[in-house]
């Protein structure tokens, strides 16, 4: 049994860590959640595709005020990974507008979420500056 | 062709703290105010549409009837996030257009004083071993780990996405939008806050989610608004004074967000607002250049900017230049949020979609006092509820 689990089922930790998406077999729309059907074309078959691990930060915010228990400040954003938009935190960068800007190149990075009572580590992801 | 629908009576309570009033008290104040303004009573009303989100399962409409008049009419309790009030109004209008009744009452109310953040998960409840849950197979709460669920953070990204696309949308620009709305609020006695702030004060205030500081966020408060709407044929049976003060609803539109890439990653408030605006201009037979004033959904300063563009008040991509031209100040070519907007008037969510219509109607009637936009004949009211729903109403002065 692995001693690591991904934070979400669309994060693949084996080998080079990467994200996957559920792609509609008819229209190519991509989703990260479990699907009933395609919101774009109503088809109901999907296959799993790999999402590019490098991208461009299309939008961000620096959250300074959040629900209890959530460490702040942190950078939240949307990354354009070769045409697939991904919601993620921007990590390994100061949470400061002088260090984060729209259009910056970023790449996938894994981050630890914590270890549970059974000793299993949950691993999440973020995007870090690529240069 | 369904006949025109008119606002006969409309009322907005003072927005702010009402610790002595409960939800039904506030709703009753708005409803009785609107009926009185209309010169009608509950027994004249054929349909009630009622919105309250905080007690969405509590049949607020029926609770309200029990205080102001139980006449046996159908009640539609509606919930559509921050577009709940506009949805209630739209339901009443649809009932009239469908020919089911001649008179409808729409009421929206919320008590939110001191509510804090309205979305965003807590980290407290979590099991002691990782087990995947939900549609993402998540082993832990995602808010703060995979982006943010908070409204200030979501709308901050929407503003900066506009900056990425077109440029020029700086922290200071967003602060200056907020400066405008707070300045406008000083003329509105019903606003929660009537305090002018300098750009420096706004930028140096508490940061909530960059670039939105506290004064750039909508104010949680208590408030209610209600409207009595009637068919044109009913209106023509009423007194000349009632007909003179009636306001024509030239367009009433509700949309949801159509699918497009990224819309399930970051809510897209643009597509559905553009669609609602286009449908509304078409229905009303007016264009953005005809608008004498606009109340748009500035739940955050970052949202106001993108809606200049979405409502076609400016050319595509031109929202920054449009704001910098001074157009949206109350003495500009297209005054926006002369009420003070959600940032200072306040945002009791289910009341907002009717309160914005009240603001426009009050100017068209020439009854807006110190903040009257002189000669106002046409106005537009817009709201967005995340999830998403967009309501747009275009109103015209009686001729």
Coordinates of C-alpha atoms in Angstrom, one line a residue:
Chain A
X1 CA 0.0 0.0 0.0
X2 CA 1.3 3.4 -1.0
X3 CA 2.1 5.8 1.8
X4 CA 1.1 8.7 -0.4
X5 CA -2.3 9.7 -1.7
X6 CA -3.2 12.6 -4.0
X7 CA -5.3 15.5 -2.6
X8 CA -7.6 15.0 -5.6
X9 CA -8.2 12.2 -8.0
X10 CA -7.0 14.2 -11.0
X11 CA -3.5 14.5 -9.6
X12 CA -1.2 11.7 -10.7
X13 CA 1.8 11.2 -8.4
X14 CA 3.4 8.1 -10.0
X15 CA 6.4 9.0 -12.3
X16 CA 6.4 12.7 -13.3
X17 CA 3.6 14.3 -11.3
X18 CA 0.9 15.7 -13.6
X19 CA -2.8 16.5 -13.7
X20 CA -5.4 14.6 -15.8
X21 CA -8.7 15.7 -17.1
X22 CA -11.9 14.0 -18.2
X23 CA -12.2 14.9 -21.9
X24 CA -15.5 14.6 -23.7
X25 CA -15.1 12.1 -26.5
X26 CA -17.4 14.1 -28.8
X27 CA -16.5 17.8 -28.4
X28 CA -13.2 17.7 -26.4
X29 CA -14.4 19.8 -23.5
X30 CA -12.3 19.1 -20.4
X31 CA -13.4 18.7 -16.8
X32 CA -11.8 17.8 -13.5
X33 CA -14.8 16.5 -11.6
X34 CA -16.8 13.3 -11.9
X35 CA -19.3 13.8 -14.7
X36 CA -22.9 13.0 -15.5
X37 CA -22.6 14.4 -19.0
X38 CA -20.9 17.1 -21.0
X39 CA -22.1 20.6 -20.1
X40 CA -21.0 21.7 -23.6
X41 CA -22.5 19.1 -25.9
X42 CA -24.5 16.7 -23.6
X43 CA -22.5 13.6 -24.7
X44 CA -21.9 11.1 -21.8
X45 CA -18.6 9.5 -22.6
X46 CA -15.2 10.7 -21.5
X47 CA -11.6 9.6 -21.7
X48 CA -8.7 10.6 -19.4
X49 CA -6.1 12.9 -20.9
X50 CA -2.9 14.4 -19.4
X51 CA -2.8 18.1 -18.8
X52 CA 0.3 20.1 -19.7
X53 CA 2.5 20.7 -16.6
X54 CA 3.6 24.2 -17.7
X55 CA 1.4 27.2 -18.3
X56 CA 0.7 30.9 -17.9
X57 CA -1.0 32.6 -15.0
X58 CA -4.1 34.1 -16.4
X59 CA -5.7 35.5 -13.2
X60 CA -4.8 35.5 -9.5
X61 CA -5.6 37.0 -6.1
X62 CA -3.7 37.1 -2.9
X63 CA -6.1 35.9 -0.2
X64 CA -5.5 37.7 3.1
X65 CA -8.8 36.8 4.7
X66 CA -10.2 33.3 4.6
X67 CA -12.3 30.8 6.6
X68 CA -10.9 29.8 10.0
X69 CA -8.0 27.3 9.8
X70 CA -6.9 28.3 6.3
X71 CA -3.3 29.8 6.5
X72 CA -3.1 33.2 4.9
X73 CA -1.8 35.0 2.9
X74 CA -1.7 32.6 -0.1
X75 CA -1.9 33.1 -3.9
X76 CA -4.8 31.6 -5.7
X77 CA -5.1 31.7 -9.4
X78 CA -6.1 30.2 -12.8
X79 CA -3.3 28.7 -15.0
X80 CA -3.7 28.3 -18.7
X81 CA -2.0 25.0 -19.4
X82 CA -1.8 24.8 -23.2
X83 CA -5.5 25.7 -23.5
X84 CA -6.8 23.9 -20.4
X85 CA -7.6 26.2 -17.5
X86 CA -6.6 24.9 -14.1
X87 CA -7.5 26.3 -10.7
X88 CA -4.6 26.2 -8.3
X89 CA -2.5 28.0 -5.8
X90 CA 0.7 29.7 -6.9
X91 CA 3.4 28.3 -4.6
X92 CA 7.1 28.8 -3.9
X93 CA 6.7 32.6 -4.4
X94 CA 6.2 35.4 -1.9
X95 CA 2.5 36.2 -1.5
X96 CA 3.1 39.7 -2.7
X97 CA 1.9 41.6 -5.9
X98 CA 5.5 42.5 -6.6
X99 CA 6.3 38.8 -7.1
X100 CA 3.2 37.6 -8.8
X101 CA 1.8 39.0 -12.1
X102 CA -0.7 37.9 -14.7
X103 CA 1.0 36.4 -17.7
X104 CA 3.9 34.9 -15.7
X105 CA 5.1 31.4 -16.7
X106 CA 4.5 28.7 -14.2
X107 CA 5.0 24.9 -13.8
X108 CA 3.3 22.2 -11.7
X109 CA 4.8 21.5 -8.3
X110 CA 3.7 19.1 -5.6
X111 CA 3.1 20.2 -2.0
X112 CA 2.5 18.2 1.1
X113 CA -0.9 18.5 2.7
X114 CA -0.2 16.5 5.8
X115 CA 0.1 13.0 7.3
X116 CA -3.0 11.2 8.6
X117 CA -3.3 8.9 11.7
X118 CA -2.3 5.9 9.6
X119 CA 1.0 7.6 8.5
X120 CA -0.2 8.3 5.0
X121 CA 0.9 11.6 3.4
X122 CA -1.6 13.5 1.3
X123 CA 0.1 15.3 -1.6
X124 CA -1.4 18.4 -3.3
X125 CA -0.3 20.6 -6.1
X126 CA 0.4 24.2 -7.0
X127 CA 2.2 26.1 -9.7
X128 CA 5.5 27.7 -9.2
X129 CA 7.4 30.3 -11.2
X130 CA 9.0 28.6 -14.2
X131 CA 12.0 30.9 -14.4
Chain B
X1 CA -47.3 39.8 -28.1
X2 CA -47.7 39.9 -24.3
X3 CA -48.6 43.3 -23.0
X4 CA -46.2 45.7 -21.2
X5 CA -45.7 45.5 -17.5
X6 CA -45.2 48.5 -15.3
X7 CA -43.9 49.2 -11.8
X8 CA -46.8 50.8 -10.0
X9 CA -45.3 50.9 -6.5
X10 CA -41.8 50.3 -5.2
X11 CA -40.0 50.6 -1.8
X12 CA -36.6 50.1 -0.3
X13 CA -35.9 50.1 3.4
X14 CA -32.9 51.8 4.9
X15 CA -30.0 49.5 4.4
X16 CA -27.8 49.0 7.5
X17 CA -28.1 47.4 10.9
X18 CA -31.7 46.6 12.0
X19 CA -31.1 44.5 15.2
X20 CA -34.7 45.1 16.4
X21 CA -36.3 43.8 13.2
X22 CA -36.4 40.2 12.0
X23 CA -36.5 39.0 8.4
X24 CA -40.3 39.1 8.2
X25 CA -40.4 42.6 9.8
X26 CA -38.0 44.0 7.2
X27 CA -39.9 42.2 4.3
X28 CA -43.2 43.5 5.6
X29 CA -41.9 47.1 5.8
X30 CA -40.8 46.8 2.1
X31 CA -44.0 45.1 1.0
X32 CA -46.4 47.5 2.8
X33 CA -44.3 50.4 1.5
X34 CA -44.6 49.2 -2.1
X35 CA -48.3 48.6 -1.8
X36 CA -48.8 52.0 -0.2
X37 CA -46.8 53.6 -3.0
X38 CA -48.9 51.7 -5.6
X39 CA -52.2 52.7 -3.9
X40 CA -53.2 49.0 -3.7
X41 CA -53.7 46.4 -1.0
X42 CA -52.7 42.7 -0.6
X43 CA -56.2 41.7 -1.8
X44 CA -55.5 43.4 -5.1
X45 CA -52.4 41.2 -5.7
X46 CA -52.6 38.0 -7.7
X47 CA -49.1 36.6 -7.3
X48 CA -46.4 36.9 -4.7
X49 CA -42.7 36.2 -5.5
X50 CA -40.5 36.2 -2.4
X51 CA -36.8 35.9 -2.0
X52 CA -34.7 35.3 1.1
X53 CA -31.5 33.2 1.0
X54 CA -30.5 32.9 4.7
X55 CA -33.8 31.1 5.4
X56 CA -34.3 29.7 1.9
X57 CA -36.2 26.6 3.1
X58 CA -38.5 28.5 5.5
X59 CA -41.1 29.6 3.0
X60 CA -40.5 33.3 3.7
X61 CA -43.3 34.3 1.3
X62 CA -45.9 32.5 3.4
X63 CA -44.5 33.9 6.6
X64 CA -44.8 37.4 5.1
X65 CA -48.4 36.8 4.1
X66 CA -49.3 35.8 7.7
X67 CA -48.2 39.3 8.8
X68 CA -49.5 41.4 6.0
X69 CA -52.4 39.6 4.3
X70 CA -53.3 35.9 3.7
X71 CA -55.4 36.1 0.5
X72 CA -54.8 32.6 -0.8
X73 CA -52.8 33.7 -3.9
X74 CA -49.9 31.6 -5.2
X75 CA -46.5 32.2 -3.6
X76 CA -43.2 31.5 -5.4
X77 CA -40.3 31.4 -2.9
X78 CA -37.2 31.9 -5.1
X79 CA -33.5 31.5 -4.5
X80 CA -30.9 32.5 -7.1
X81 CA -27.9 33.6 -5.1
X82 CA -27.3 37.4 -5.3
X83 CA -29.8 37.5 -8.2
X84 CA -32.6 36.4 -6.0
X85 CA -34.4 39.7 -5.8
X86 CA -34.2 40.2 -9.6
X87 CA -35.5 36.6 -10.0
X88 CA -38.5 37.4 -7.7
X89 CA -39.3 40.5 -9.8
X90 CA -38.9 38.5 -13.0
X91 CA -41.3 35.8 -11.7
X92 CA -44.0 38.4 -11.0
X93 CA -43.5 40.0 -14.4
X94 CA -43.7 36.6 -16.1
X95 CA -47.0 35.8 -14.4
X96 CA -48.5 39.1 -15.7
X97 CA -47.0 38.6 -19.2
X98 CA -48.5 35.1 -19.2
X99 CA -51.9 36.6 -18.5
X100 CA -52.4 34.8 -15.2
X101 CA -52.9 37.9 -13.1
X102 CA -52.9 41.7 -13.5
X103 CA -51.0 42.6 -10.3
X104 CA -47.8 41.0 -8.8
X105 CA -45.8 41.7 -5.7
X106 CA -42.1 40.9 -5.5
X107 CA -40.2 41.1 -2.2
X108 CA -36.5 40.4 -1.4
X109 CA -35.0 40.6 2.1
X110 CA -31.8 39.7 3.9
X111 CA -30.3 40.1 7.3
X112 CA -26.6 40.0 6.9
X113 CA -25.1 42.5 9.4
X114 CA -21.9 41.1 10.8
X115 CA -22.1 38.0 8.5
X116 CA -18.5 38.1 7.4
X117 CA -17.4 35.9 4.4
X118 CA -20.4 34.2 2.8
X119 CA -18.5 31.4 1.1
X120 CA -15.3 29.4 1.7
X121 CA -14.8 26.1 3.5
X122 CA -13.7 25.6 7.0
X123 CA -10.8 23.3 7.9
X124 CA -12.3 22.1 11.2
X125 CA -14.4 19.0 10.2
X126 CA -12.0 16.5 8.6
X127 CA -11.6 12.8 9.3
X128 CA -8.3 11.5 10.8
X129 CA -7.5 9.3 7.8
X130 CA -7.5 10.4 4.2
X131 CA -10.5 9.1 2.3
X132 CA -11.6 10.5 -1.1
X133 CA -14.9 12.4 -1.2
X134 CA -17.0 14.3 -3.6
X135 CA -16.7 14.9 -7.3
X136 CA -13.0 15.6 -7.2
X137 CA -12.2 12.6 -5.0
X138 CA -10.7 15.0 -2.5
X139 CA -9.1 13.7 0.7
X140 CA -9.2 17.1 2.4
X141 CA -11.0 20.5 2.1
X142 CA -9.9 22.3 -1.1
X143 CA -10.6 25.9 -0.2
X144 CA -7.2 27.5 0.3
X145 CA -5.4 24.4 -1.1
X146 CA -6.7 24.5 -4.6
X147 CA -7.5 28.2 -5.1
X148 CA -10.0 30.1 -3.2
X149 CA -13.8 29.8 -2.7
X150 CA -14.2 33.2 -1.1
X151 CA -16.2 35.8 -3.0
X152 CA -13.6 38.6 -2.7
X153 CA -11.0 36.2 -4.0
X154 CA -13.1 35.0 -6.9
X155 CA -14.0 38.5 -8.0
X156 CA -10.4 39.7 -7.6
X157 CA -9.4 37.1 -10.1
X158 CA -12.2 38.1 -12.5
X159 CA -10.8 41.7 -12.3
X160 CA -7.2 40.7 -12.9
X161 CA -8.2 38.4 -15.7
X162 CA -9.5 41.5 -17.4
X163 CA -6.2 43.1 -16.8
X164 CA -4.4 40.2 -18.3
X165 CA -6.6 40.4 -21.4
X166 CA -6.6 44.1 -22.0
X167 CA -4.1 45.7 -19.6
X168 CA -4.4 48.9 -17.5
X169 CA -6.5 47.5 -14.6
X170 CA -4.2 48.3 -11.7
X171 CA -4.8 48.1 -8.0
X172 CA -5.1 51.9 -8.0
X173 CA -7.7 51.9 -10.8
X174 CA -9.9 49.5 -8.9
X175 CA -9.5 51.7 -5.8
X176 CA -10.6 54.7 -7.8
X177 CA -13.8 52.9 -8.8
X178 CA -14.4 52.3 -5.2
X179 CA -13.7 56.0 -4.4
X180 CA -16.4 56.9 -6.9
X181 CA -19.1 54.7 -5.4
X182 CA -18.3 55.8 -1.8
X183 CA -18.4 59.4 -3.0
X184 CA -21.8 58.8 -4.6
X185 CA -23.1 57.3 -1.4
X186 CA -22.8 60.5 0.6
X187 CA -26.0 61.7 -1.2
X188 CA -28.0 58.6 -0.4
X189 CA -29.7 58.6 3.0
X190 CA -30.7 54.9 2.6
X191 CA -27.1 53.7 2.1
X192 CA -25.4 51.6 4.9
X193 CA -22.4 53.8 4.7
X194 CA -22.3 57.4 3.5
X195 CA -18.6 58.1 4.0
X196 CA -16.2 59.4 1.4
X197 CA -12.8 57.8 1.2
X198 CA -9.7 59.0 -0.6
X199 CA -7.9 56.6 -2.9
X200 CA -5.0 56.3 -0.4
X201 CA -7.4 55.4 2.4
X202 CA -9.0 52.7 0.2
X203 CA -5.6 51.3 -0.9
X204 CA -4.2 51.3 2.7
X205 CA -7.3 49.8 4.3
X206 CA -7.4 46.1 5.3
X207 CA -6.5 43.8 2.4
X208 CA -9.1 41.1 1.9
X209 CA -8.1 39.5 -1.4
X210 CA -5.7 41.5 -3.5
X211 CA -6.6 43.8 -5.1
X212 CA -9.8 44.1 -3.1
X213 CA -9.4 45.9 0.2
X214 CA -12.3 46.1 2.7
X215 CA -13.9 49.3 1.2
X216 CA -13.8 47.7 -2.2
X217 CA -16.0 44.8 -1.0
X218 CA -19.8 44.9 -0.8
X219 CA -21.0 45.7 2.7
X220 CA -23.0 43.0 4.5
X221 CA -26.1 44.6 6.0
X222 CA -29.8 44.2 6.6
X223 CA -32.3 45.4 4.1
X224 CA -35.4 44.8 2.0
X225 CA -37.0 46.0 -1.1
X226 CA -40.3 45.3 -2.8
X227 CA -42.1 46.2 -6.0
X228 CA -45.8 46.1 -7.2
X229 CA -46.0 45.4 -10.9
X230 CA -49.1 45.6 -13.0
X231 CA -50.2 45.0 -16.6
X232 CA -50.6 48.0 -18.9
X233 CA -54.4 47.3 -19.2
X234 CA -54.7 47.4 -15.4
X235 CA -52.6 50.6 -15.2
X236 CA -55.0 52.4 -17.6
X237 CA -57.8 51.8 -15.2
X238 CA -56.0 53.6 -12.4
X239 CA -55.8 57.3 -11.5
X240 CA -53.8 59.8 -13.7
X241 CA -51.4 60.3 -10.7
X242 CA -50.7 56.6 -10.5
X243 CA -50.1 56.4 -14.3
X244 CA -47.8 59.4 -14.1
X245 CA -45.6 57.9 -11.5
X246 CA -45.6 54.4 -13.0
X247 CA -42.4 53.2 -14.5
X248 CA -42.3 51.1 -17.6
X249 CA -40.4 47.8 -17.6
X250 CA -39.0 47.9 -21.1
X251 CA -36.9 44.8 -20.6
X252 CA -36.8 42.0 -18.1
X253 CA -34.1 39.3 -18.6
X254 CA -32.7 36.5 -16.6
X255 CA -29.8 34.3 -17.9
X256 CA -27.5 31.6 -16.6
X257 CA -23.9 31.0 -17.7
X258 CA -23.5 29.1 -20.9
X259 CA -20.6 26.5 -21.0
X260 CA -17.3 27.7 -22.2
X261 CA -13.7 26.6 -21.5
X262 CA -12.7 27.6 -17.9
X263 CA -16.2 28.5 -16.7
X264 CA -16.1 25.6 -14.2
X265 CA -12.7 26.6 -13.0
X266 CA -13.3 30.3 -12.3
X267 CA -16.9 31.5 -12.5
X268 CA -17.5 33.4 -15.7
X269 CA -19.6 36.4 -15.0
X270 CA -19.0 37.9 -18.5
X271 CA -20.9 35.5 -20.9
X272 CA -24.2 35.6 -19.1
X273 CA -24.1 39.4 -18.4
X274 CA -23.3 40.1 -22.1
X275 CA -26.2 37.8 -23.2
X276 CA -28.6 39.4 -20.7
X277 CA -27.6 42.9 -21.8
X278 CA -27.9 42.1 -25.5
X279 CA -31.4 40.5 -24.9
X280 CA -32.5 43.5 -22.8
X281 CA -31.4 46.1 -25.4
X282 CA -33.2 44.2 -28.1
X283 CA -36.4 43.9 -26.0
X284 CA -36.4 47.5 -25.0
X285 CA -35.4 48.9 -28.3
X286 CA -32.7 51.1 -26.7
X287 CA -29.0 51.0 -26.8
X288 CA -26.3 51.6 -24.1
X289 CA -25.9 55.2 -25.4
X290 CA -29.6 55.9 -24.4
X291 CA -29.0 55.1 -20.7
X292 CA -29.2 58.0 -18.3
X293 CA -28.0 55.9 -15.4
X294 CA -27.0 52.4 -14.6
X295 CA -27.0 50.4 -11.3
X296 CA -24.7 47.5 -11.8
X297 CA -23.5 44.7 -9.6
X298 CA -20.4 46.1 -7.9
X299 CA -20.2 43.3 -5.3
X300 CA -16.4 44.1 -5.5
X301 CA -14.6 47.0 -7.2
X302 CA -13.0 44.5 -9.5
X303 CA -16.5 43.4 -10.7
X304 CA -17.7 46.9 -11.6
X305 CA -14.9 47.3 -14.2
X306 CA -15.7 44.1 -16.2
X307 CA -19.4 44.9 -16.2
X308 CA -18.8 48.3 -18.0
X309 CA -17.7 46.1 -20.8
X310 CA -20.2 43.3 -20.4
X311 CA -23.1 45.8 -20.4
X312 CA -21.6 47.3 -23.5
X313 CA -21.3 50.8 -21.9
X314 CA -17.9 50.9 -23.6
X315 CA -16.3 49.2 -26.6
X316 CA -15.0 45.7 -26.0
X317 CA -11.7 45.9 -24.0
X318 CA -12.3 49.6 -23.3
X319 CA -13.5 49.5 -19.7
X320 CA -10.3 51.1 -18.2
X321 CA -10.4 54.0 -20.7
X322 CA -14.1 54.4 -20.1
X323 CA -13.7 54.7 -16.4
X324 CA -10.7 57.0 -16.7
X325 CA -12.8 59.3 -18.9
X326 CA -14.9 60.1 -15.9
X327 CA -18.0 58.7 -17.7
X328 CA -19.3 56.7 -14.7
X329 CA -19.2 59.5 -12.1
X330 CA -22.6 61.0 -11.4
X331 CA -21.8 64.0 -13.6
X332 CA -20.4 61.8 -16.4
X333 CA -22.0 60.6 -19.6
X334 CA -23.2 57.2 -18.1
X335 CA -23.5 57.6 -14.4
X336 CA -23.0 54.2 -12.7
X337 CA -24.0 53.3 -9.2
X338 CA -25.1 56.8 -8.1
X339 CA -26.7 55.0 -5.1
X340 CA -23.3 54.3 -3.8
X341 CA -23.4 50.7 -5.1
X342 CA -23.1 47.5 -3.2
X343 CA -19.7 48.8 -1.8
X344 CA -21.4 51.5 0.3
X345 CA -25.2 51.3 -0.1
X346 CA -24.8 47.6 1.0
X347 CA -25.6 44.2 -0.3
X348 CA -28.4 42.4 1.6
X349 CA -28.3 39.8 -1.2
X350 CA -32.0 38.9 -1.8
X351 CA -33.0 42.6 -1.6
X352 CA -30.3 43.9 -4.0
X353 CA -32.0 42.9 -7.3
X354 CA -35.1 44.9 -6.4
X355 CA -33.2 47.7 -4.6
X356 CA -31.3 48.4 -7.8
X357 CA -34.6 48.7 -9.7
X358 CA -35.9 51.0 -6.9
X359 CA -32.9 53.3 -7.4
X360 CA -33.5 53.6 -11.2
X361 CA -37.3 54.0 -10.8
X362 CA -36.8 56.7 -8.2
X363 CA -34.6 58.8 -10.6
X364 CA -37.1 58.2 -13.5
X365 CA -39.9 59.6 -11.2
X366 CA -37.7 62.6 -10.4
X367 CA -37.9 61.7 -6.7
X368 CA -34.2 61.0 -5.9
X369 CA -33.7 64.2 -4.0
X370 CA -30.1 65.4 -3.7
X371 CA -28.7 62.7 -5.9
X372 CA -31.3 63.0 -8.7
X373 CA -29.9 62.6 -12.2
X374 CA -31.7 65.4 -13.9
X375 CA -34.0 64.5 -16.7
X376 CA -33.4 60.8 -16.4
X377 CA -35.7 58.9 -18.8
X378 CA -34.1 55.5 -19.2
X379 CA -32.0 53.3 -16.8
X380 CA -30.6 49.8 -16.5
X381 CA -30.4 47.7 -13.3
X382 CA -28.1 44.6 -13.3
X383 CA -27.3 41.9 -10.8
X384 CA -25.2 38.8 -10.8
X385 CA -25.6 35.8 -8.6
X386 CA -22.6 33.4 -8.6
X387 CA -23.4 29.9 -9.8
X388 CA -24.5 31.8 -12.0
X389 CA -27.6 33.9 -12.7
X390 CA -27.8 37.4 -14.2
X391 CA -30.8 39.7 -14.1
X392 CA -31.0 42.9 -16.3
X393 CA -34.0 45.2 -16.2
X394 CA -34.4 48.3 -18.4
X395 CA -36.8 50.9 -17.1
X396 CA -38.4 53.9 -18.8
X397 CA -40.2 57.0 -17.5
X398 CA -43.9 57.2 -18.3
X399 CA -44.6 59.5 -21.2

